[in-house]
PDB file of C-alpha atoms and ligand atoms in Angstrom:
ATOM      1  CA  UNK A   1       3.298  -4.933  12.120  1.00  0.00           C
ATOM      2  CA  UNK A   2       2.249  -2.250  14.476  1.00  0.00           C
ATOM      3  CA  UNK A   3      -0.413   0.586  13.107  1.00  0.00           C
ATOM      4  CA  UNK A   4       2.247   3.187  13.101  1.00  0.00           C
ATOM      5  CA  UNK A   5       3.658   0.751   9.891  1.00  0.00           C
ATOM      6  CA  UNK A   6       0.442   1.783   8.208  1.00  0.00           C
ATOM      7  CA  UNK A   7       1.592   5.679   8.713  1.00  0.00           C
ATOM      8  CA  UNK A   8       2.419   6.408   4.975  1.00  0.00           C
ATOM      9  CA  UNK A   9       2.563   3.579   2.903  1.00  0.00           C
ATOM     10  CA  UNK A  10       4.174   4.148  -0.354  1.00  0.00           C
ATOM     11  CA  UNK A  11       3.477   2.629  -3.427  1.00  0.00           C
ATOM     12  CA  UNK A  12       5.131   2.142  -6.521  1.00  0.00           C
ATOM     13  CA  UNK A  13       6.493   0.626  -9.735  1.00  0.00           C
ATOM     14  CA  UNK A  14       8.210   1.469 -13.049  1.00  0.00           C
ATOM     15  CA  UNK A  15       4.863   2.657 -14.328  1.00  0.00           C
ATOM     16  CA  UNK A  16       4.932   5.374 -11.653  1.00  0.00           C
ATOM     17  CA  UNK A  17       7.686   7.544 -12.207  1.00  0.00           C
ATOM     18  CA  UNK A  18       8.829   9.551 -15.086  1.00  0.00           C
ATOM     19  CA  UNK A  19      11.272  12.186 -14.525  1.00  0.00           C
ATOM     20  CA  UNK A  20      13.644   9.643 -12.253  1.00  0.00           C
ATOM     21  CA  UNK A  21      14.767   6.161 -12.141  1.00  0.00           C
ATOM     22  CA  UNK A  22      12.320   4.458 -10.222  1.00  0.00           C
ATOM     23  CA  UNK A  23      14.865   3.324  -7.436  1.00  0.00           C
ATOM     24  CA  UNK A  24      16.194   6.733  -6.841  1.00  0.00           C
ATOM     25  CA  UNK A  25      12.599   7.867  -6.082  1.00  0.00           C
ATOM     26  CA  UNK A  26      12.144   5.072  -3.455  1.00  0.00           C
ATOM     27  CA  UNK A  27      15.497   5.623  -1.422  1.00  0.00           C
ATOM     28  CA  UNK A  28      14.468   9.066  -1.182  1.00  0.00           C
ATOM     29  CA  UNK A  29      11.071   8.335   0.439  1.00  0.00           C
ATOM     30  CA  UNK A  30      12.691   5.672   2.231  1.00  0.00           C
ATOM     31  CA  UNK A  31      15.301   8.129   3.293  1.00  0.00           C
ATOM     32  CA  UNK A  32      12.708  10.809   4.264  1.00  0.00           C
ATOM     33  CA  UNK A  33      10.521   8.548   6.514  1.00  0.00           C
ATOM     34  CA  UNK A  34       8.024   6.335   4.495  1.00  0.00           C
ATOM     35  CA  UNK A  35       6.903   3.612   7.037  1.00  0.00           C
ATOM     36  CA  UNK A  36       5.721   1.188   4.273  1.00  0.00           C
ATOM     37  CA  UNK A  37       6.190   0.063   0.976  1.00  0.00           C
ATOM     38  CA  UNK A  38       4.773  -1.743  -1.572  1.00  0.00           C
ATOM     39  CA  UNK A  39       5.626  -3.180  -4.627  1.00  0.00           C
ATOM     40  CA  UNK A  40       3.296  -2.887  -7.469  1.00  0.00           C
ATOM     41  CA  UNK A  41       4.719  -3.047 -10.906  1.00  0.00           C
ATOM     42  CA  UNK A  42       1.418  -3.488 -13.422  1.00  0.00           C
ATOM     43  CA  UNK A  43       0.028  -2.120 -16.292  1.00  0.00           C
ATOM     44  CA  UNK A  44       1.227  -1.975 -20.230  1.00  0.00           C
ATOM     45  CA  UNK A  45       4.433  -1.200 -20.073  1.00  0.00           C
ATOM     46  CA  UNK A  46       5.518  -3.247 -16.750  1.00  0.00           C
ATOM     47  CA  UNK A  47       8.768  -5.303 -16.335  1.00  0.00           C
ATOM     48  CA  UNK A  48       8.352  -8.782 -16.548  1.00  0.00           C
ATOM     49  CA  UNK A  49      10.566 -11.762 -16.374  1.00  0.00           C
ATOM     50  CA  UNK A  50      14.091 -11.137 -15.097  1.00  0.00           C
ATOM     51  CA  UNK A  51      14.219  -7.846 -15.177  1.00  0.00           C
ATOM     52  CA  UNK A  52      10.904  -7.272 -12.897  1.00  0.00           C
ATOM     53  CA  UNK A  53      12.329 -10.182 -10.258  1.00  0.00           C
ATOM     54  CA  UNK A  54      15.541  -8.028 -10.581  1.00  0.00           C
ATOM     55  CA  UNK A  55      13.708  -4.899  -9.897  1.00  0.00           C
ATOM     56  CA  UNK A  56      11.727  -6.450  -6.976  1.00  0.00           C
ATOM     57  CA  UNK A  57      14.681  -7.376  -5.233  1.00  0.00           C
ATOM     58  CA  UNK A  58      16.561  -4.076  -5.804  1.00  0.00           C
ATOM     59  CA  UNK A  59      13.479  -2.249  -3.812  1.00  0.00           C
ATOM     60  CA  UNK A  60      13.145  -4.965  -1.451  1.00  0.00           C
ATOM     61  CA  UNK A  61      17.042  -4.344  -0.315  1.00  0.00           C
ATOM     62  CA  UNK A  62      16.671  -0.612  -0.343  1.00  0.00           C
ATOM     63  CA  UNK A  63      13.419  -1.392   2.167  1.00  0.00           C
ATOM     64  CA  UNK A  64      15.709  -3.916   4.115  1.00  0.00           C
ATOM     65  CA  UNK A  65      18.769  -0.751   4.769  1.00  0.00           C
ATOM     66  CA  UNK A  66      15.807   1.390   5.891  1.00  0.00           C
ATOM     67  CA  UNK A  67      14.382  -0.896   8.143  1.00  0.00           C
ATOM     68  CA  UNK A  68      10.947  -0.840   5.922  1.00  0.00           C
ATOM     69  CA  UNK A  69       8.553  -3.636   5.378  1.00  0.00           C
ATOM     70  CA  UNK A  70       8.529  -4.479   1.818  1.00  0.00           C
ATOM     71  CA  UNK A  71       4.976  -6.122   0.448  1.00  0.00           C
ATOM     72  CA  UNK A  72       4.482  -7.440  -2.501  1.00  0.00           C
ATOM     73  CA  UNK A  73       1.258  -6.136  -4.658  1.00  0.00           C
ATOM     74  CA  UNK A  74      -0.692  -9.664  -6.269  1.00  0.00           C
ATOM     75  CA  UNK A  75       2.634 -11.483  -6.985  1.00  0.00           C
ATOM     76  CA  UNK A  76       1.977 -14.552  -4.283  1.00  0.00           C
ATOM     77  CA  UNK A  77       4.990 -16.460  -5.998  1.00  0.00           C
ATOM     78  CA  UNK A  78       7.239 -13.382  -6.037  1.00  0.00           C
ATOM     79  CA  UNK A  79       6.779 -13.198  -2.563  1.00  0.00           C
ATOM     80  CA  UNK A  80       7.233 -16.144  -1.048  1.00  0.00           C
ATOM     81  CA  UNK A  81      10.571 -16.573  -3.619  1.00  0.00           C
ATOM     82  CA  UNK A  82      11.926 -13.490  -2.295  1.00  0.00           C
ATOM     83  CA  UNK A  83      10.618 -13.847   1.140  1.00  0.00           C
ATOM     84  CA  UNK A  84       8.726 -10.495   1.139  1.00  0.00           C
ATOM     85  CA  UNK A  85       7.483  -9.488   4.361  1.00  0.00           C
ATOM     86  CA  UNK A  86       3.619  -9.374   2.981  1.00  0.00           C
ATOM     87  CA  UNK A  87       1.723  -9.498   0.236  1.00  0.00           C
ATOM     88  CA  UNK A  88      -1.710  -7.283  -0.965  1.00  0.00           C
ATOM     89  CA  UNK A  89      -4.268  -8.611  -2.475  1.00  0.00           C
ATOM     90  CA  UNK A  90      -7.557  -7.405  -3.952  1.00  0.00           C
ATOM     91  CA  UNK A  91     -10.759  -8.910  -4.404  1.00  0.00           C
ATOM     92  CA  UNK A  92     -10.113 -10.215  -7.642  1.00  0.00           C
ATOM     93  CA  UNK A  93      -7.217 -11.785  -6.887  1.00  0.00           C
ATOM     94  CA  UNK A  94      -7.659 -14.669  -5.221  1.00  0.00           C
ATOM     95  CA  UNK A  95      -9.970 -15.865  -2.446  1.00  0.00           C
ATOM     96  CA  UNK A  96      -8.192 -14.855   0.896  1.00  0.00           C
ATOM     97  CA  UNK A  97      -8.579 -18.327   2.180  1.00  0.00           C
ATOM     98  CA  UNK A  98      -6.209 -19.740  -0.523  1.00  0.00           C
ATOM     99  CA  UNK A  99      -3.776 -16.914   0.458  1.00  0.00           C
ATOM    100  CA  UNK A 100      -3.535 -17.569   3.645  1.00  0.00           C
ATOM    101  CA  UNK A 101      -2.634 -20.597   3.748  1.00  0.00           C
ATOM    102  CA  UNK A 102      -0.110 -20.241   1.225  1.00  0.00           C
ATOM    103  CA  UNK A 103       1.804 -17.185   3.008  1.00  0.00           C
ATOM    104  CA  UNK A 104       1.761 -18.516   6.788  1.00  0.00           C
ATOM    105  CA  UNK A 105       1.942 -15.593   9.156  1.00  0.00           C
ATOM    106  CA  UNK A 106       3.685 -13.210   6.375  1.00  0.00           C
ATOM    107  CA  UNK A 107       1.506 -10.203   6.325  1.00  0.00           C
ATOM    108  CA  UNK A 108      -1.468  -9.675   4.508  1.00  0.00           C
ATOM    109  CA  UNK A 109      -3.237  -7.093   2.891  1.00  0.00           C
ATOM    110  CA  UNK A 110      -7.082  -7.463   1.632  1.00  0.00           C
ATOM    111  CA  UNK A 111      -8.575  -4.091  -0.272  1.00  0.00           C
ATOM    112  CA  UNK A 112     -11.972  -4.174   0.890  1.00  0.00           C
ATOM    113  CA  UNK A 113     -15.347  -2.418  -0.627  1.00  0.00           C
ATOM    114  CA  UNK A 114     -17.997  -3.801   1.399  1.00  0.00           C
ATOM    115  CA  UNK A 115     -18.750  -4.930   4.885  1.00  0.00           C
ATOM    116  CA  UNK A 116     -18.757  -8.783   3.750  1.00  0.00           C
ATOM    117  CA  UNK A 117     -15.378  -8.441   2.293  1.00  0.00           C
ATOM    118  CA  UNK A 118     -14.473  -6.882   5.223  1.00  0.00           C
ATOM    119  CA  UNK A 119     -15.847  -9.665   7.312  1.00  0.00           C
ATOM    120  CA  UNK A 120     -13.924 -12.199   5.418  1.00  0.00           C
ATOM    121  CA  UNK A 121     -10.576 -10.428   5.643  1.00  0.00           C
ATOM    122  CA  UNK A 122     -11.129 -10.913   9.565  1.00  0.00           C
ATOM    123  CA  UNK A 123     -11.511 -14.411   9.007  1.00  0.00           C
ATOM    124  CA  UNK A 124      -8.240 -15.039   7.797  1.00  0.00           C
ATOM    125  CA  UNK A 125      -6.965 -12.825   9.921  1.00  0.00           C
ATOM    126  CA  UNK A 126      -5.876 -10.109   7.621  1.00  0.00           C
ATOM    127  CA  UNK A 127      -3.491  -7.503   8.784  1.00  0.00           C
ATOM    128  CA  UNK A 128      -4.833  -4.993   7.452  1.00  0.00           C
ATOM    129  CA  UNK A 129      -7.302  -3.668   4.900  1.00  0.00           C
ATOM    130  CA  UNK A 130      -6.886  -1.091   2.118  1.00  0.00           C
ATOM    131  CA  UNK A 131     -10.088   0.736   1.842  1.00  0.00           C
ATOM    132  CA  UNK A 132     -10.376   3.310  -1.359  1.00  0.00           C
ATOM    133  CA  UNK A 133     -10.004   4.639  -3.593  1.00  0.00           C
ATOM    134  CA  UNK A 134     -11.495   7.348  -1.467  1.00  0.00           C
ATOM    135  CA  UNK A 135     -11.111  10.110  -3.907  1.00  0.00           C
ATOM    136  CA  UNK A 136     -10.084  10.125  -7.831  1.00  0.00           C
ATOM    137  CA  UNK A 137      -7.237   8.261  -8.889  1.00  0.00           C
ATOM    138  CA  UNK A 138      -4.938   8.371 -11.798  1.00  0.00           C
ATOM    139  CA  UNK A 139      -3.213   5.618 -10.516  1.00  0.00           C
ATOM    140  CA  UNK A 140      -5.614   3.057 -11.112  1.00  0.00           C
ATOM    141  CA  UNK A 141      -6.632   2.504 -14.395  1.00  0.00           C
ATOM    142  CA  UNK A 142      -9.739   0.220 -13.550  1.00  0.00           C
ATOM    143  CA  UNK A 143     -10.300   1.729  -9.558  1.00  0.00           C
ATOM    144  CA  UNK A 144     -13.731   1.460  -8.884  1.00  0.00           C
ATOM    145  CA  UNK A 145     -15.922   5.244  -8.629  1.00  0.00           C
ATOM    146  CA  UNK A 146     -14.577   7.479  -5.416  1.00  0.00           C
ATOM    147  CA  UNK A 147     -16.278   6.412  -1.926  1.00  0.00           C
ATOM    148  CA  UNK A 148     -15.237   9.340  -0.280  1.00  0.00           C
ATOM    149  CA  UNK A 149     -14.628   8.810   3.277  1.00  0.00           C
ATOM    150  CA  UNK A 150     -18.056   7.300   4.121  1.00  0.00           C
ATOM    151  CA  UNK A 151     -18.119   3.782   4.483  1.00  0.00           C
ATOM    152  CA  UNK A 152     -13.753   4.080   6.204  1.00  0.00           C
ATOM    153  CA  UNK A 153     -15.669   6.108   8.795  1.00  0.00           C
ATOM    154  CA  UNK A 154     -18.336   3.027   9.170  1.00  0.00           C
ATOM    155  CA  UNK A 155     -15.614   0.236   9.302  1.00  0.00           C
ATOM    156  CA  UNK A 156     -13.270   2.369  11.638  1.00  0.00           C
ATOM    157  CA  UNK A 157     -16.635   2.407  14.281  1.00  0.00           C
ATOM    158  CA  UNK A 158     -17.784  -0.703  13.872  1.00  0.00           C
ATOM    159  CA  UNK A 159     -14.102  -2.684  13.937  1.00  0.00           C
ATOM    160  CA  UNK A 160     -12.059  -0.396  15.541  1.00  0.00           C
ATOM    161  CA  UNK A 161      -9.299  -2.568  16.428  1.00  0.00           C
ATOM    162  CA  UNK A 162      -8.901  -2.978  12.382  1.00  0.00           C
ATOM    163  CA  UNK A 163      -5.969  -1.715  11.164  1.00  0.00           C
ATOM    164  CA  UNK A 164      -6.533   0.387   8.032  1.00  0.00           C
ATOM    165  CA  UNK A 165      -5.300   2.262   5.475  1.00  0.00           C
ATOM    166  CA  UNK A 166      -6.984   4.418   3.205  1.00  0.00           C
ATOM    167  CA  UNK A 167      -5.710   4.815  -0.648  1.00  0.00           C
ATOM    168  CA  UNK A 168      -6.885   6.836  -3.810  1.00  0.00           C
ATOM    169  CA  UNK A 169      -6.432  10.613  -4.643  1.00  0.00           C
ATOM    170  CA  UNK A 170      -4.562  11.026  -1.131  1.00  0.00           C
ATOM    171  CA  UNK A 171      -2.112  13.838  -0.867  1.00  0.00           C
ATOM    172  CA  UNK A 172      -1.281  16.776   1.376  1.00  0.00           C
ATOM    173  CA  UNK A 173      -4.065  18.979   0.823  1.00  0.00           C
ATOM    174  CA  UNK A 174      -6.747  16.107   1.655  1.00  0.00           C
ATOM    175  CA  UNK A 175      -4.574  13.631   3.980  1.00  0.00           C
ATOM    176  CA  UNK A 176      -6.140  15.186   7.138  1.00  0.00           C
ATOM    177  CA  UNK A 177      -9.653  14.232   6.840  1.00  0.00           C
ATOM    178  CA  UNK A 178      -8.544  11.015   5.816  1.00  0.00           C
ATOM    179  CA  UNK A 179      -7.013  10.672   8.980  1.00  0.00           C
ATOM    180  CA  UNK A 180      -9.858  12.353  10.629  1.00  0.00           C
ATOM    181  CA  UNK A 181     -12.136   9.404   9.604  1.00  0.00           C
ATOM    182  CA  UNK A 182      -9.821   7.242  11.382  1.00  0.00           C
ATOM    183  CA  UNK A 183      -7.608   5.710   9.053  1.00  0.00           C
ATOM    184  CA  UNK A 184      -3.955   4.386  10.807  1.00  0.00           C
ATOM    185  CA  UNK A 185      -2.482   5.317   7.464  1.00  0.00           C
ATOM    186  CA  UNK A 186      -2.601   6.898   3.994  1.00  0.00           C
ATOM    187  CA  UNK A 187      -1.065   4.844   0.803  1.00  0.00           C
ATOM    188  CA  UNK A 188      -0.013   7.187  -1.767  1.00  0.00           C
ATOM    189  CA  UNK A 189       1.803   6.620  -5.566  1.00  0.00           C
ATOM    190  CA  UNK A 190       1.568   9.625  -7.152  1.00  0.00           C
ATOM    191  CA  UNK A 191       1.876  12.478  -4.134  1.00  0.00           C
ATOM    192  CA  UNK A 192       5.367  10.973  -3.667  1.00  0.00           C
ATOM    193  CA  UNK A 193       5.714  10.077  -7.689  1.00  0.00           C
ATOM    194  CA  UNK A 194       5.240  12.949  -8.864  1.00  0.00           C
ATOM    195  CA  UNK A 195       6.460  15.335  -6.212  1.00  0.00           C
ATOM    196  CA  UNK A 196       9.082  17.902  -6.966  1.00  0.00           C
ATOM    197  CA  UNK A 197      10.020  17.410  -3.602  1.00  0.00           C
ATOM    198  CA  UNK A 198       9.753  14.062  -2.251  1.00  0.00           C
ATOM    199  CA  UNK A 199      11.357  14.776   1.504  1.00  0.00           C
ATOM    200  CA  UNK A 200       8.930  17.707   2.131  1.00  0.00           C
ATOM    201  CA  UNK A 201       6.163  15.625   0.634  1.00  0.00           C
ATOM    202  CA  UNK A 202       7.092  12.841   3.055  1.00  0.00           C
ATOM    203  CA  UNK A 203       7.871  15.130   5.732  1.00  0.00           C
ATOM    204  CA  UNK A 204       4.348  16.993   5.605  1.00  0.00           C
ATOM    205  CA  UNK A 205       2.483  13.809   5.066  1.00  0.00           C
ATOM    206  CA  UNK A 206       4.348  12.032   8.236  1.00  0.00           C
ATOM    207  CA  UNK A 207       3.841  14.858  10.545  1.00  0.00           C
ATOM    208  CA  UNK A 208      -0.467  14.753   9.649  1.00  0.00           C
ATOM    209  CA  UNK A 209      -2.402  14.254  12.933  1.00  0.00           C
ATOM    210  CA  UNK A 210      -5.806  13.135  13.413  1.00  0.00           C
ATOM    211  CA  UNK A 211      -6.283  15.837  15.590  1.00  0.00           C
TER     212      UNK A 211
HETATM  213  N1  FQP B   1      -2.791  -2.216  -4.145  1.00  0.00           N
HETATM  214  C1  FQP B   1      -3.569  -1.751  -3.140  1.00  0.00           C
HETATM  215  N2  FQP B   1      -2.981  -1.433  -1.958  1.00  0.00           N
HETATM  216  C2  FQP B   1      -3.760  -0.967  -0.957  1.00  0.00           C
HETATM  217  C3  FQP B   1      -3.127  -0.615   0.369  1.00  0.00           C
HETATM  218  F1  FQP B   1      -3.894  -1.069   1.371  1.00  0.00           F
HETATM  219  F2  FQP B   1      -1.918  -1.167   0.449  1.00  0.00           F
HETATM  220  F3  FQP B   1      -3.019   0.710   0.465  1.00  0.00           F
HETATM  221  N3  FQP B   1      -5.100  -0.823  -1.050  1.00  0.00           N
HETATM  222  C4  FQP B   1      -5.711  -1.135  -2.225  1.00  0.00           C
HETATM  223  C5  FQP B   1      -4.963  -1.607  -3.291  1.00  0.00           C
HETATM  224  C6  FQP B   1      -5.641  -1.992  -4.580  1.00  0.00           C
HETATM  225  O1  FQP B   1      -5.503  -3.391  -4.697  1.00  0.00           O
HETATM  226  P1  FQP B   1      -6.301  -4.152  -5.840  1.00  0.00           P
HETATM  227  O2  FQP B   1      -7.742  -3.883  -5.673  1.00  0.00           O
HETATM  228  O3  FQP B   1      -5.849  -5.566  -5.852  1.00  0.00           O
HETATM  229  O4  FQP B   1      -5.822  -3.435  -7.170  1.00  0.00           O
HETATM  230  P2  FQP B   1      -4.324  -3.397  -7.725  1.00  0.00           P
HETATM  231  O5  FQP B   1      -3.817  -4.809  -7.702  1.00  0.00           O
HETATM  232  O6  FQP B   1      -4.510  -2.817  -9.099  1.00  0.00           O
HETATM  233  O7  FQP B   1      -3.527  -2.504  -6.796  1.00  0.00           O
HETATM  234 MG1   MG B   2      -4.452  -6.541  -6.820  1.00  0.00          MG
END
């Protein structure tokens, strides 16, 4: 994984989308330039049994034509049965030792609130870190309260060799100061979910500079 990978990583599961099947939506961000994705099917109404492995394996072969690495969200077991290329995990998941160790070098992901947790993603050599939700989410039903760029801006300074991305409330009109803080990458569900365009959404959010 290079920090470019982090660019715009996409997000998504059945819960997501509404007007479109679900796999239609992510070969058109794949198509447009998405440079990650994730798999996160949760909530109520997610698949389960067959028809979620089924699902996961459907968008892990539309990542594998596109060239895409294709993480798995929680799910250790689905990932290591499908041989996902990483797997995310949050705090209250499971302890990132335990992960590590289970996964080998696949890549991992740690969300991270606090300088400890960041400290302990470091030790088992994590990746990467998801740090959010920096503004309001709809995405998340149980996201913890907005940080605003803040403490992305602290762990950017004081690890700067950290790759990270930045999730929560991201989307075209706010992208750049995400960027500006010094987040690699922006991870977005619904500013590609619910756009009415998804290439020019993917096109505007690829071509975001720091600068
Ligand atoms: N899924 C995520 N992906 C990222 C990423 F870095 F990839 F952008 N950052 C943060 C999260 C949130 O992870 P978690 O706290 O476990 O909640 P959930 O399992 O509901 O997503
Ligand atoms: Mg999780």
């Amino acid at each position: 994984m290079n920090n470019h990978d982090l660019k715009l990583y996409f997000i998504m599961g059945s819960a997501n989308v509404h007007k479109r099947p679900p796999l239609e939506v992510l070969e058109e961000a794949l198509q447009s330039g998405i440079t990650m994705f994730q798999f996160r099917e949760k909530g109520p109404d997610a698949l389960t049994g067959q028809a979620y492995e089924i699902f996961a394996q459907s968008c892990q072969k539309l990542c594998k034509q596109y060239h895409i690495p294709f993480i798995v969200n929680d799910d250790i077991e689905l990932a290591l049965k499908l041989g996902a290329d990483g797997i995310h995990i949050g705090q209250d998941d499971f302890p990132v030792a335990v992960i590590r160790e289970k996964i080998g070098d696949m890549l991992l992901g740690v969300s991270v609130h606090t300088k400890d947790e960041v400290h302990t993603a470091l030790q088992y050599a994590a990746d990467y870190v998801g740090i959010g939700p920096i503004f309001a989410t709809t995405s998340k039903s149980d996201a913890k309260p907005p940080s605003g760029t803040e403490f992305l801006q602290q762990v950017r300074s004081e690890h700067p060799d950290l790759p990270i991305v930045a999730i929560g409330g991201i989307d075209e009109s706010n992208a750049q100061l995400v960027f500006k803080a010094g987040a690699h990458g922006i991870a977005v569900i619904s500013a590609i979910c619910e756009s009415v365009n998804i290439k020019d959404t993917v096109l505007t959010l690829t071509s975001i500079q720091p600068s």
